[in-house]
Coordinates of C-alpha atoms and ligand atoms in Angstrom, one line a residue:
M1 CA 19.1 49.1 42.3
T2 CA 20.4 48.5 38.8
E3 CA 19.8 50.9 36.0
K4 CA 17.4 48.4 34.4
Q5 CA 15.4 48.1 37.7
S6 CA 15.2 51.8 38.3
L7 CA 13.9 52.1 34.7
I8 CA 11.2 49.7 35.5
M9 CA 10.3 51.3 38.8
S10 CA 10.2 54.7 37.3
H11 CA 7.3 53.5 35.1
L12 CA 5.5 51.9 37.9
S13 CA 5.5 53.9 41.1
P14 CA 6.2 57.5 42.1
K15 CA 9.2 58.0 44.4
T16 CA 8.3 57.8 48.1
T17 CA 9.8 58.2 51.6
N18 CA 6.8 56.6 53.4
P19 CA 8.0 53.3 55.0
L20 CA 4.9 51.4 54.1
Q21 CA 4.9 52.6 50.6
F22 CA 8.6 51.8 50.5
A23 CA 7.8 48.2 51.5
V24 CA 5.2 48.0 48.8
M25 CA 7.7 49.4 46.3
R26 CA 10.3 46.8 47.4
S27 CA 7.8 44.0 46.9
E28 CA 6.9 45.4 43.5
Q29 CA 10.5 45.6 42.7
K30 CA 11.0 41.9 43.5
F31 CA 8.0 41.1 41.5
Y32 CA 9.3 42.9 38.4
E33 CA 12.8 41.4 38.9
L34 CA 11.0 38.0 38.8
I35 CA 9.2 38.9 35.6
E36 CA 12.4 40.2 34.1
S37 CA 14.2 37.0 34.8
L38 CA 11.6 34.7 33.3
P39 CA 13.2 33.6 30.0
M40 CA 10.1 32.3 28.3
V41 CA 7.4 34.7 29.5
A42 CA 7.4 37.9 27.4
V43 CA 5.8 40.8 29.3
Q44 CA 5.0 44.2 27.8
G45 CA 3.4 47.1 29.5
Y46 CA 1.4 49.8 27.6
N47 CA 0.0 53.1 28.9
K48 CA -3.6 54.2 28.1
K49 CA -2.4 55.5 24.7
R50 CA -1.0 52.0 24.0
Q51 CA 2.6 53.2 24.1
V52 CA 5.2 50.8 25.5
I53 CA 6.2 51.5 29.1
Y54 CA 7.6 48.1 29.9
W55 CA 9.4 45.5 27.7
N56 CA 11.2 42.6 29.3
E57 CA 14.1 40.7 27.9
A58 CA 11.9 37.7 26.9
S59 CA 9.9 40.2 24.7
R60 CA 13.0 41.2 22.9
R61 CA 13.8 37.5 22.2
L62 CA 10.2 36.9 21.1
Y63 CA 9.6 40.0 18.9
G64 CA 13.1 41.1 18.1
Y65 CA 12.8 44.7 19.4
T66 CA 15.2 45.9 22.1
R67 CA 13.7 47.6 25.1
E68 CA 15.1 50.9 23.7
E69 CA 13.5 50.3 20.3
A70 CA 10.2 49.5 21.8
Q71 CA 10.1 52.2 24.4
G72 CA 7.3 54.7 23.7
K73 CA 6.2 53.0 20.5
L74 CA 2.5 52.2 19.9
L75 CA 1.4 48.6 20.4
E76 CA -0.2 48.4 16.9
D77 CA 3.0 49.8 15.3
L78 CA 5.2 47.2 16.9
I79 CA 3.8 43.7 17.0
I80 CA 0.2 43.8 15.6
P81 CA -0.2 42.4 12.1
D82 CA -2.0 44.8 9.7
F83 CA -5.2 42.7 9.5
M84 CA -5.6 42.9 13.3
R85 CA -4.8 46.5 13.8
Q86 CA -8.3 48.0 14.0
D87 CA -9.6 45.1 16.1
V88 CA -6.8 45.6 18.6
I89 CA -7.3 49.4 18.9
R90 CA -11.0 48.8 19.4
A91 CA -10.6 46.1 22.0
H92 CA -8.1 48.2 24.0
F93 CA -10.5 51.2 23.8
N94 CA -13.4 49.0 25.0
W95 CA -11.4 47.8 27.9
V96 CA -10.1 51.2 29.0
D97 CA -13.4 52.9 28.4
K98 CA -16.1 50.3 29.1
G99 CA -14.3 47.8 31.2
I100 CA -14.7 45.0 28.6
S101 CA -11.6 42.9 29.2
I102 CA -9.7 41.2 26.4
P103 CA -9.8 37.4 26.8
A104 CA -6.6 35.3 26.8
E105 CA -6.2 33.5 23.5
E106 CA -3.8 31.9 21.0
I107 CA -2.9 34.5 18.4
E108 CA -0.1 35.2 16.0
L109 CA 1.8 38.5 16.5
Q110 CA 4.4 40.1 14.3
H111 CA 8.1 39.9 14.8
K112 CA 10.4 42.8 13.9
D113 CA 11.4 41.0 10.7
G114 CA 7.8 40.6 9.7
H115 CA 7.2 36.9 10.4
L116 CA 4.3 35.8 12.6
V117 CA 5.0 34.5 16.0
P118 CA 2.4 32.1 17.6
V119 CA 1.8 33.0 21.2
Y120 CA -0.6 32.4 24.0
S121 CA -1.4 36.0 25.1
S122 CA -3.2 37.1 28.3
H123 CA -3.7 40.6 29.5
V124 CA -4.2 42.5 32.7
M125 CA -5.3 46.1 33.2
I126 CA -3.8 47.9 36.2
K127 CA -5.3 51.2 37.4
Q128 CA -2.7 53.6 38.5
E129 CA -3.2 56.0 41.5
S130 CA -3.6 58.7 38.9
G131 CA -6.6 56.9 37.5
D132 CA -4.8 56.0 34.3
C133 CA -5.0 52.4 33.1
E134 CA -1.9 50.5 32.1
M135 CA -2.3 47.2 30.2
F136 CA 0.2 44.4 30.7
C137 CA 0.4 41.6 28.1
I138 CA 1.9 38.3 29.1
D139 CA 2.8 36.3 26.0
I140 CA 4.1 32.7 26.0
S141 CA 5.7 31.5 22.8
L142 CA 3.9 28.6 21.1
Q143 CA 6.6 28.2 18.5
E144 CA 7.9 24.9 19.8
Q145 CA 4.4 23.5 20.3
K146 CA 3.5 24.7 16.8
K147 CA 6.6 23.0 15.3
A148 CA 5.8 19.8 17.2
R149 CA 2.2 20.0 16.1
E150 CA 3.2 20.6 12.5
A151 CA 5.7 17.7 12.7
L152 CA 3.0 15.4 14.1
R153 CA 0.5 16.6 11.4
K154 CA 3.1 15.9 8.8
M155 CA 3.8 12.4 10.2
A156 CA 0.1 11.6 10.3
S157 CA -0.6 13.0 6.8
F158 CA 2.5 12.4 4.7
D159 CA 4.3 9.4 3.5
D160 CA 7.9 9.3 4.9
L161 CA 9.5 7.7 1.8
T162 CA 8.0 9.7 -1.1
Q163 CA 6.9 12.8 0.9
L164 CA 3.6 12.5 -0.8
P165 CA 0.3 12.9 1.1
N166 CA -0.7 9.5 2.5
R167 CA -3.9 7.6 2.3
R168 CA -5.4 9.3 5.3
M169 CA -4.8 12.7 3.9
M170 CA -6.0 11.7 0.5
E171 CA -9.3 10.4 1.9
A172 CA -9.9 13.6 3.8
E173 CA -8.9 15.7 0.8
L174 CA -11.2 13.7 -1.5
A175 CA -14.1 14.2 0.9
S176 CA -13.6 17.9 1.1
R177 CA -13.1 18.2 -2.7
L178 CA -16.3 16.2 -3.3
A179 CA -18.2 18.6 -1.1
E180 CA -17.0 21.5 -3.3
C181 CA -17.8 19.6 -6.4
R182 CA -21.3 19.0 -5.2
R183 CA -21.7 22.7 -4.3
F184 CA -20.3 24.0 -7.6
K185 CA -21.6 21.1 -9.8
R186 CA -18.1 20.1 -10.9
E187 CA -16.6 16.8 -11.9
L188 CA -13.7 15.0 -10.4
A189 CA -11.7 12.0 -11.4
V190 CA -10.1 9.5 -9.0
V191 CA -7.2 7.5 -10.6
F192 CA -5.9 4.4 -8.8
I193 CA -2.3 3.6 -9.9
D194 CA -0.6 0.3 -9.3
L195 CA 2.9 -0.4 -10.5
D196 CA 3.3 -3.7 -12.4
N197 CA 5.5 -6.5 -11.1
F198 CA 6.7 -4.4 -8.3
K199 CA 6.8 -7.4 -5.9
L200 CA 9.2 -9.0 -8.3
I201 CA 11.5 -6.0 -8.2
N202 CA 11.4 -5.9 -4.5
D203 CA 12.0 -9.6 -4.1
T204 CA 14.8 -9.9 -6.7
L205 CA 16.6 -6.6 -6.1
G206 CA 15.8 -6.0 -2.4
H207 CA 13.6 -3.7 -0.4
H208 CA 16.1 -0.9 -0.3
F209 CA 16.3 -0.8 -4.0
G210 CA 12.5 -1.0 -4.2
D211 CA 12.2 2.0 -1.9
Q212 CA 14.6 4.0 -4.1
L213 CA 12.6 3.2 -7.2
L214 CA 9.3 4.1 -5.5
K215 CA 10.8 7.5 -4.6
A216 CA 12.0 8.1 -8.1
V217 CA 8.6 7.0 -9.5
A218 CA 6.8 9.4 -7.2
E219 CA 9.0 12.3 -8.2
A220 CA 8.6 11.5 -11.9
M221 CA 4.8 11.4 -11.7
R222 CA 4.7 14.5 -9.5
A223 CA 6.6 16.4 -12.2
E224 CA 3.9 15.5 -14.8
I225 CA 0.8 16.6 -12.9
R226 CA -0.7 20.1 -12.6
D227 CA -0.8 22.2 -9.5
C228 CA -4.5 21.5 -9.0
D229 CA -4.0 17.7 -9.1
L230 CA -3.2 15.8 -6.0
L231 CA -0.9 12.8 -6.1
T232 CA -0.8 10.6 -3.0
R233 CA 0.8 7.4 -1.9
F234 CA -2.0 4.9 -1.0
G235 CA 0.4 2.3 0.3
G236 CA 3.0 -0.1 -1.1
D237 CA 3.3 0.4 -4.8
E238 CA -0.2 2.0 -5.1
F239 CA -0.8 5.7 -5.7
V240 CA -4.0 7.7 -6.0
L241 CA -4.3 10.7 -8.1
L242 CA -7.2 13.2 -7.8
L243 CA -7.9 15.3 -10.9
P244 CA -10.3 18.1 -10.1
E245 CA -10.3 19.6 -13.6
F246 CA -10.1 17.7 -16.9
D247 CA -11.0 18.0 -20.4
G248 CA -13.3 15.0 -20.8
V249 CA -12.1 11.4 -20.8
E250 CA -9.6 12.3 -23.6
G251 CA -8.0 14.9 -21.2
I252 CA -7.5 12.2 -18.6
H253 CA -6.0 9.8 -21.2
E254 CA -3.6 12.5 -22.2
L255 CA -2.5 13.2 -18.7
L256 CA -2.1 9.5 -17.9
Q257 CA -0.2 8.9 -21.1
R258 CA 2.3 11.6 -19.9
L259 CA 2.7 9.5 -16.6
I260 CA 3.2 6.3 -18.6
N261 CA 5.9 8.0 -20.8
A262 CA 7.6 9.4 -17.7
L263 CA 7.8 5.9 -16.2
E264 CA 8.9 4.3 -19.4
G265 CA 11.6 6.9 -19.7
G266 CA 13.4 4.8 -17.1
F267 CA 15.2 5.5 -13.8
E268 CA 18.9 5.5 -13.2
L269 CA 19.7 3.5 -10.1
D270 CA 23.0 2.2 -9.1
G271 CA 24.3 2.7 -12.6
D272 CA 21.5 0.8 -14.3
C273 CA 18.4 2.0 -16.0
Y274 CA 15.0 0.6 -14.9
Q275 CA 11.8 1.0 -16.7
V276 CA 8.5 0.9 -14.8
T277 CA 5.0 0.2 -16.1
A278 CA 1.8 0.7 -14.2
S279 CA -1.9 0.0 -14.4
F280 CA -4.5 2.8 -14.1
G281 CA -8.1 2.6 -13.0
V282 CA -10.3 5.7 -13.2
S283 CA -13.7 6.5 -11.6
L284 CA -15.5 9.7 -12.1
F285 CA -17.7 11.9 -9.9
P286 CA -20.6 11.9 -10.0
E287 CA -21.4 9.1 -12.4
D288 CA -19.3 6.4 -10.9
G289 CA -19.8 7.2 -7.2
T290 CA -20.8 10.1 -5.0
N291 CA -18.6 9.4 -1.9
V292 CA -15.1 8.5 -1.1
T293 CA -15.8 4.8 -0.6
E294 CA -17.7 4.3 -3.8
L295 CA -15.2 6.3 -5.9
M296 CA -12.2 4.6 -4.4
G297 CA -13.7 1.1 -4.7
N298 CA -14.7 1.6 -8.3
A299 CA -11.3 3.1 -9.3
D300 CA -9.7 0.1 -7.6
A301 CA -11.9 -2.3 -9.5
A302 CA -11.1 -0.5 -12.8
M303 CA -7.4 -0.8 -11.9
Y304 CA -7.7 -4.6 -11.5
Q305 CA -9.4 -4.7 -14.9
A306 CA -6.5 -2.7 -16.3
K307 CA -4.0 -5.1 -14.8
E308 CA -5.7 -7.9 -16.6
K309 CA -5.4 -6.1 -19.9
G310 CA -1.6 -5.9 -19.5
K311 CA 1.0 -3.4 -18.7
N312 CA 0.4 0.4 -19.0
S313 CA -3.3 -0.1 -19.4
V314 CA -5.8 2.6 -18.5
C315 CA -9.3 1.4 -17.6
F316 CA -12.3 3.5 -16.8
Y317 CA -14.9 2.1 -14.4
T318 CA -18.0 0.6 -16.1
S319 CA -20.9 -1.2 -14.5
D320 CA -19.7 -4.6 -16.0
I321 CA -16.5 -4.2 -14.0
N322 CA -18.9 -4.0 -11.1
D323 CA -20.6 -7.2 -12.3
R324 CA -17.2 -8.9 -12.3
L325 CA -16.6 -7.6 -8.8
V326 CA -20.0 -9.0 -7.7
A327 CA -19.1 -12.3 -9.3
Y328 CA -15.7 -12.3 -7.6
Q329 CA -17.4 -11.7 -4.3
G330 CA -19.9 -14.4 -5.0
I331 CA -17.1 -16.9 -5.7
T332 CA -15.3 -15.9 -2.6
A333 CA -18.4 -16.5 -0.5
M334 CA -19.0 -19.8 -2.3
L335 CA -15.4 -20.9 -1.5
R336 CA -15.8 -19.9 2.2
R337 CA -19.1 -22.0 2.3
A338 CA -17.4 -24.9 0.5
I339 CA -14.6 -24.9 3.1
A340 CA -17.0 -24.8 6.0
N341 CA -19.5 -27.3 4.6
D342 CA -17.0 -29.9 3.3
Q343 CA -17.8 -29.3 -0.3
L344 CA -14.2 -29.4 -1.6
H345 CA -13.1 -32.7 -3.2
L346 CA -10.0 -33.9 -5.0
H347 CA -10.3 -35.7 -8.3
Y348 CA -7.4 -37.7 -9.6
Q349 CA -6.1 -37.8 -13.2
P350 CA -3.6 -40.5 -14.1
Q351 CA -0.2 -39.7 -15.7
I352 CA 0.8 -42.5 -18.0
D353 CA 4.3 -43.8 -18.6
L354 CA 4.5 -43.8 -22.4
M355 CA 7.1 -46.7 -22.4
S356 CA 5.2 -49.1 -20.2
G357 CA 1.7 -47.8 -20.6
T358 CA 1.2 -48.0 -16.9
M359 CA 0.0 -45.3 -14.5
Q360 CA 3.1 -43.9 -12.8
S361 CA 1.5 -41.0 -10.8
C362 CA -1.7 -39.0 -10.8
E363 CA -2.5 -35.3 -10.5
A364 CA -4.9 -34.2 -7.8
L365 CA -7.3 -31.6 -9.2
L366 CA -9.5 -29.7 -6.9
R367 CA -13.3 -29.7 -7.3
C368 CA -15.7 -27.4 -5.5
F369 CA -19.2 -28.7 -5.3
N370 CA -21.5 -25.9 -4.4
D371 CA -25.3 -26.2 -4.2
Q372 CA -25.5 -26.6 -8.0
A373 CA -25.0 -30.0 -9.5
E374 CA -22.0 -29.0 -11.7
P375 CA -18.8 -28.3 -9.9
V376 CA -17.2 -24.9 -10.4
S377 CA -14.0 -25.1 -12.5
P378 CA -10.8 -24.5 -10.6
A379 CA -9.7 -22.4 -13.5
V380 CA -12.4 -20.0 -12.3
F381 CA -12.1 -20.2 -8.5
I382 CA -8.3 -20.7 -8.0
P383 CA -7.5 -17.2 -9.3
V384 CA -10.2 -15.7 -7.1
A385 CA -8.8 -17.7 -4.1
E386 CA -5.3 -16.4 -4.9
K387 CA -6.5 -12.8 -5.0
S388 CA -8.6 -13.1 -1.8
G389 CA -5.9 -14.9 0.1
L390 CA -8.2 -18.0 0.7
I391 CA -5.6 -20.0 -1.3
N392 CA -3.6 -20.7 1.8
R393 CA -6.5 -22.4 3.6
I394 CA -7.5 -24.2 0.4
G395 CA -3.9 -25.2 -0.2
D396 CA -3.6 -26.7 3.3
W397 CA -6.8 -28.5 2.7
V398 CA -5.5 -30.0 -0.6
L399 CA -2.3 -31.2 1.0
E400 CA -4.1 -32.8 3.9
A401 CA -6.7 -34.4 1.6
A402 CA -4.0 -35.8 -0.7
C403 CA -2.1 -37.2 2.2
K404 CA -5.2 -38.8 3.7
Q405 CA -5.9 -40.4 0.3
L406 CA -2.3 -41.7 -0.1
K407 CA -2.6 -43.2 3.4
A408 CA -5.9 -44.8 2.4
W409 CA -4.3 -46.3 -0.7
Q410 CA -1.5 -47.9 1.3
G411 CA -1.8 -51.7 1.0
T412 CA -3.9 -51.5 -2.2
S413 CA -3.0 -51.6 -5.9
L414 CA -2.5 -47.8 -5.7
A415 CA 0.1 -48.0 -3.0
N416 CA 3.0 -47.0 -5.3
T417 CA 1.2 -44.2 -7.0
R418 CA 2.6 -40.7 -6.4
V419 CA 0.0 -38.0 -6.0
D420 CA 1.0 -34.6 -7.5
I421 CA -0.8 -31.6 -6.0
N422 CA -0.9 -28.1 -7.6
L423 CA 0.7 -25.3 -5.6
S424 CA -0.1 -21.7 -6.0
G425 CA 2.7 -19.1 -5.9
R426 CA 1.0 -17.4 -3.0
Q427 CA 1.5 -20.5 -0.9
L428 CA 5.2 -20.4 -1.6
I429 CA 5.4 -17.0 0.1
N430 CA 4.9 -18.9 3.4
P431 CA 8.5 -19.4 4.7
H432 CA 7.4 -22.5 6.6
L433 CA 5.8 -24.2 3.7
A434 CA 8.5 -26.8 3.2
D435 CA 8.5 -27.8 6.9
H436 CA 4.7 -27.8 6.9
I437 CA 4.6 -30.2 3.9
L438 CA 7.3 -32.5 5.3
K439 CA 5.5 -32.6 8.7
T440 CA 2.2 -33.4 7.2
L441 CA 3.7 -36.3 5.2
D442 CA 5.3 -37.5 8.4
D443 CA 2.0 -37.2 10.3
Y444 CA 0.4 -39.5 7.8
D445 CA 3.4 -41.8 7.9
L446 CA 4.2 -41.2 4.2
K447 CA 7.5 -40.9 2.4
P448 CA 8.3 -37.6 0.7
N449 CA 8.6 -39.4 -2.7
Q450 CA 4.9 -40.3 -2.6
L451 CA 4.1 -36.6 -3.1
G452 CA 4.7 -34.3 -6.1
L453 CA 4.2 -30.6 -6.4
E454 CA 3.2 -28.7 -9.5
L455 CA 4.0 -25.0 -9.9
T456 CA 3.9 -22.8 -13.0
E457 CA 7.2 -21.5 -14.2
N458 CA 6.3 -17.9 -13.5
E459 CA 5.5 -18.7 -9.9
V460 CA 8.9 -20.4 -9.5
I461 CA 10.9 -17.7 -11.4
G462 CA 9.1 -15.0 -9.5
G463 CA 10.2 -16.7 -6.2
D464 CA 13.0 -15.2 -4.2
E465 CA 16.0 -17.0 -2.7
V466 CA 14.0 -18.1 0.4
Q467 CA 11.3 -19.6 -1.8
I468 CA 13.6 -21.4 -4.1
G469 CA 15.4 -22.6 -1.0
Q470 CA 12.2 -24.2 0.2
L471 CA 11.7 -26.0 -3.1
E472 CA 15.4 -27.1 -2.9
K473 CA 14.7 -28.5 0.6
L474 CA 11.6 -30.4 -0.6
K475 CA 13.4 -31.8 -3.6
Q476 CA 16.3 -32.9 -1.5
S477 CA 13.9 -34.7 0.8
G478 CA 12.5 -36.6 -2.1
V479 CA 9.4 -34.6 -3.0
H480 CA 8.9 -34.6 -6.8
I481 CA 8.7 -31.1 -8.2
S482 CA 7.3 -30.3 -11.7
I483 CA 7.0 -27.1 -13.7
D484 CA 3.4 -26.9 -14.8
D485 CA 2.0 -25.4 -18.0
F486 CA 5.6 -25.1 -19.3
G487 CA 5.9 -22.9 -22.4
T488 CA 3.2 -20.4 -21.4
G489 CA 5.4 -18.2 -19.1
Y490 CA 8.9 -16.8 -19.3
S491 CA 10.2 -20.2 -20.5
S492 CA 13.6 -19.1 -19.4
L493 CA 16.0 -22.0 -20.0
V494 CA 18.7 -20.2 -17.9
Y495 CA 16.4 -20.2 -14.9
L496 CA 15.3 -23.7 -15.5
R497 CA 18.9 -24.9 -15.2
R498 CA 19.1 -23.3 -11.7
L499 CA 15.7 -24.4 -10.4
P500 CA 15.2 -27.4 -8.2
V501 CA 12.8 -29.3 -10.4
C502 CA 12.4 -32.9 -11.5
S503 CA 10.1 -32.6 -14.5
L504 CA 8.5 -30.4 -17.1
K505 CA 4.8 -30.5 -18.0
I506 CA 4.4 -29.1 -21.4
D507 CA 1.2 -27.0 -21.7
R508 CA -1.6 -28.7 -23.7
G509 CA -1.8 -25.8 -26.1
F510 CA 1.5 -26.9 -27.7
L511 CA 0.2 -30.4 -28.4
H512 CA -3.0 -29.1 -30.0
H513 CA -1.1 -26.7 -32.3
A514 CA 1.7 -29.2 -33.0
M515 CA -0.8 -31.4 -34.8
E516 CA -1.4 -28.6 -37.4
N517 CA 1.7 -26.5 -37.2
D518 CA 5.2 -27.5 -37.9
G519 CA 6.6 -24.5 -35.9
D520 CA 4.8 -25.7 -32.7
M521 CA 5.9 -29.2 -33.4
A522 CA 9.6 -27.9 -33.5
I523 CA 9.1 -26.0 -30.3
M524 CA 7.7 -29.0 -28.6
Q525 CA 10.6 -31.2 -29.8
A526 CA 13.0 -28.5 -28.6
M527 CA 11.4 -28.4 -25.1
I528 CA 11.6 -32.2 -24.8
T529 CA 15.2 -32.2 -25.9
V530 CA 16.2 -29.4 -23.5
G531 CA 14.2 -31.0 -20.7
H532 CA 16.1 -34.3 -21.2
Q533 CA 19.4 -32.6 -21.5
L534 CA 18.8 -30.9 -18.1
G535 CA 18.1 -34.4 -16.7
L536 CA 14.3 -33.7 -16.3
S537 CA 11.5 -36.0 -17.2
V538 CA 9.0 -34.5 -19.7
V539 CA 5.2 -34.9 -19.3
V540 CA 2.7 -33.7 -22.0
E541 CA -0.7 -32.5 -20.9
G542 CA -4.0 -32.7 -22.8
V543 CA -3.6 -35.9 -24.9
E544 CA -7.1 -36.4 -26.3
T545 CA -6.6 -38.6 -29.4
D546 CA -4.7 -41.6 -30.6
E547 CA -2.7 -39.4 -33.1
Q548 CA -1.6 -37.1 -30.3
H549 CA -0.6 -40.1 -28.2
Q550 CA 1.4 -41.5 -31.1
L551 CA 3.0 -38.1 -31.7
V552 CA 4.1 -37.5 -28.1
K553 CA 5.5 -41.0 -28.0
N554 CA 7.5 -40.5 -31.1
L555 CA 8.8 -37.2 -29.8
G556 CA 10.2 -39.0 -26.9
C557 CA 8.0 -37.7 -24.1
D558 CA 8.2 -39.7 -20.9
L559 CA 4.7 -39.3 -19.5
A560 CA 1.4 -38.2 -20.8
Q561 CA -1.8 -37.0 -19.2
G562 CA -5.2 -36.4 -20.9
F563 CA -8.7 -37.3 -21.5
L564 CA -7.6 -40.1 -23.8
Y565 CA -6.4 -42.1 -20.8
A566 CA -8.7 -40.8 -18.2
R567 CA -10.6 -37.7 -17.1
P568 CA -10.0 -36.6 -13.6
M569 CA -12.1 -38.9 -11.3
P570 CA -13.0 -39.3 -7.7
A571 CA -10.7 -41.4 -5.6
N572 CA -13.1 -44.3 -5.4
K573 CA -13.0 -44.8 -9.2
M574 CA -9.2 -45.1 -9.2
P575 CA -8.9 -48.8 -8.2
A576 CA -11.2 -49.9 -11.0
Y577 CA -9.2 -47.7 -13.5
I578 CA -5.9 -49.2 -12.6
Q579 CA -7.3 -52.7 -13.0
T580 CA -8.5 -52.1 -16.5
H581 CA -5.8 -49.7 -17.8
C582 CA -2.3 -51.0 -17.1
T583 CA -0.8 -51.8 -20.4
D584 CA 0.2 -49.8 -23.5
S585 CA -1.9 -50.1 -26.6
Ligands
C2E601 P1 -3.4 -27.8 -14.5 O1 -2.7 -28.1 -13.2 O2 -2.6 -27.6 -15.7 O3 -4.3 -29.1 -14.6 C1 -4.7 -29.7 -15.8 C2 -6.0 -29.2 -16.3 O4 -6.2 -29.7 -17.6 C3 -7.1 -29.8 -15.5 O5 -8.1 -28.8 -15.5 C4 -7.5 -31.0 -16.2 O6 -8.9 -31.4 -16.0 C5 -7.4 -30.5 -17.6 N1 -7.2 -31.6 -18.6 C6 -6.5 -32.7 -18.3 N2 -6.5 -33.5 -19.5 C7 -7.1 -32.8 -20.4 C8 -7.4 -33.0 -21.8 O7 -7.1 -34.0 -22.4 N3 -8.0 -32.0 -22.5 C9 -8.4 -30.9 -21.9 N4 -9.1 -29.9 -22.6 N5 -8.2 -30.6 -20.6 C10 -7.5 -31.6 -19.8 P2 -8.9 -28.4 -14.2 O8 -9.1 -29.5 -13.3 O9 -10.1 -27.6 -14.6 O10 -7.9 -27.4 -13.5 C11 -7.5 -26.2 -14.1 C12 -6.4 -25.6 -13.3 O11 -6.7 -25.2 -12.0 C13 -5.2 -26.5 -13.1 O12 -4.4 -26.6 -14.3 C14 -4.5 -25.9 -12.0 O13 -3.7 -24.9 -12.5 C15 -5.6 -25.3 -11.2 N6 -5.9 -26.2 -10.1 C16 -6.6 -27.3 -10.0 N7 -6.6 -27.9 -8.8 C17 -5.8 -27.0 -8.0 C18 -5.3 -27.1 -6.7 O14 -5.6 -27.9 -5.8 N8 -4.5 -26.0 -6.3 C19 -4.2 -25.0 -7.1 N9 -3.4 -24.1 -6.7 N10 -4.5 -25.0 -8.4 C20 -5.3 -26.0 -8.8
MG602 MG1 -1.2 -29.1 -12.7
MG603 MG1 -1.1 -27.8 -16.5

């Protein structure tokens, strides 16, 4: 028997010469050898005074005390944290004295160096022949499980990139903070933060760069908030900030201004400095909502309002924002109904060749006839369709309807008329758009040069390489591509040179102002000259009077469109139009 084994045995059984007792002793010895050899099961034995009489190797590993250090020490002096001391003494006493056993449970006991060790602890009481009770504790470490659980909790509650709490945790936290606010009659502000033009950054500089920037933005904002505030990443480029304490609306403004300043301070990435702006929407508990859904929804609606106001705007929720939201939802519902009930129609507006006076092409403009007599303006419903995502279905419908019309005009006086449809930037995101357009043309047995596409300059400039590549493919195939509302966006001539476009459509605002303002006239002249030098044809929109017609002709525009020549009209009015208007005045 080794020294260690004899030490164990000396605690457990008196020495004997009786063969039966000896056999029992041998089996006990084997049992204790087994316990001793279990690496993960810490076993400790205590006498009735709770002094250590047995301490296996696994206990040393778990609690840090060697067998020698532990020997004879009191349980409560070794591994019981202070706050449990009295309870443990009482529980042991109750077991020894009254037979009330201590249930097995998950608890945290104290390591020699003071840290707490999570264990699953079960206990047995063994009555010795002498009548004394010895308690054996069998502790299994839960440290690995706890670490795994902690890692899982972190994964489920924190955002990997920014290390901020994620949306799930934010919602749980908001719910619990609201319960407190209700109890203590406190206020709370929810701030929805959305970075401006982040998609553009991601698309032009790449997702890796976007990620780096998001991380830097999160750190910069976190540095500005107070300990009691909670900054979370809601998703993408959206953050939500919970402010449990604030000094009125002014206090919130001050704090958000600090965030704006921090973002405007710029971020050094790859040797360059990038400034970021954001839009902030705020809702307050209790006036703007009493639960998570209401407060989040209203802060989000306020954020959209802030986006419309421009960069770095802060908007507090008001009921008229809600009215807009209701209107937005109403328009979305109307569009869905219109798609389902065949209430969408295309009207066509001629584009006149200023040299010959004949119609060269026409623009297809969407009309939505709901149950009211007057159609709803596309200027109203297109932005809603873009926000809601319905634009893709609507865009497909427009393409199909225009092709159907072109097919119907084949063999008539309108056979050589090109139809230009308007394309939303959201449609350009679809990587199969070019193929889809070319296939649809093919399905209707049309040539690509019978179709034109109009896109605003911001939509084209905001496009990434894939998107520009699609336009390139379409242009190569013969589809006519125009930049719509030119002059209202970036108007970057450098970009213009690189873009696959055929013509510019100068926004009608320029023409209106050019009549009264020499400066606008000069800009228009410059746009026409540049357009021509880049080999593009130039179209002017919004010609309403003879003077305007004369002016654009004198300025050298190629084509004109406007109420003077024709208002947008249903397809069935077009043959009559072309018969009566085919020569210049
Ligand atoms: P846009 O593409 O610039 O279309 C020209 C707009 O100017 C049309 O308004 C047209 O009716 C109007 N217009 C034409 N001549 C004159 C004029 O002499 N004076 C005045 N004051 N206005 C004139 P509409 O039809 O209300 O369309 C507004 C905008 O809605 C369009 O502007 C276009 O951006 C968008 N849109 C229309 N149809 C579609 C479509 O099928 N898809 C997409 N994505 N957008 C569309
Ligand atoms: Mg247009
Ligand atoms: Mg336009």
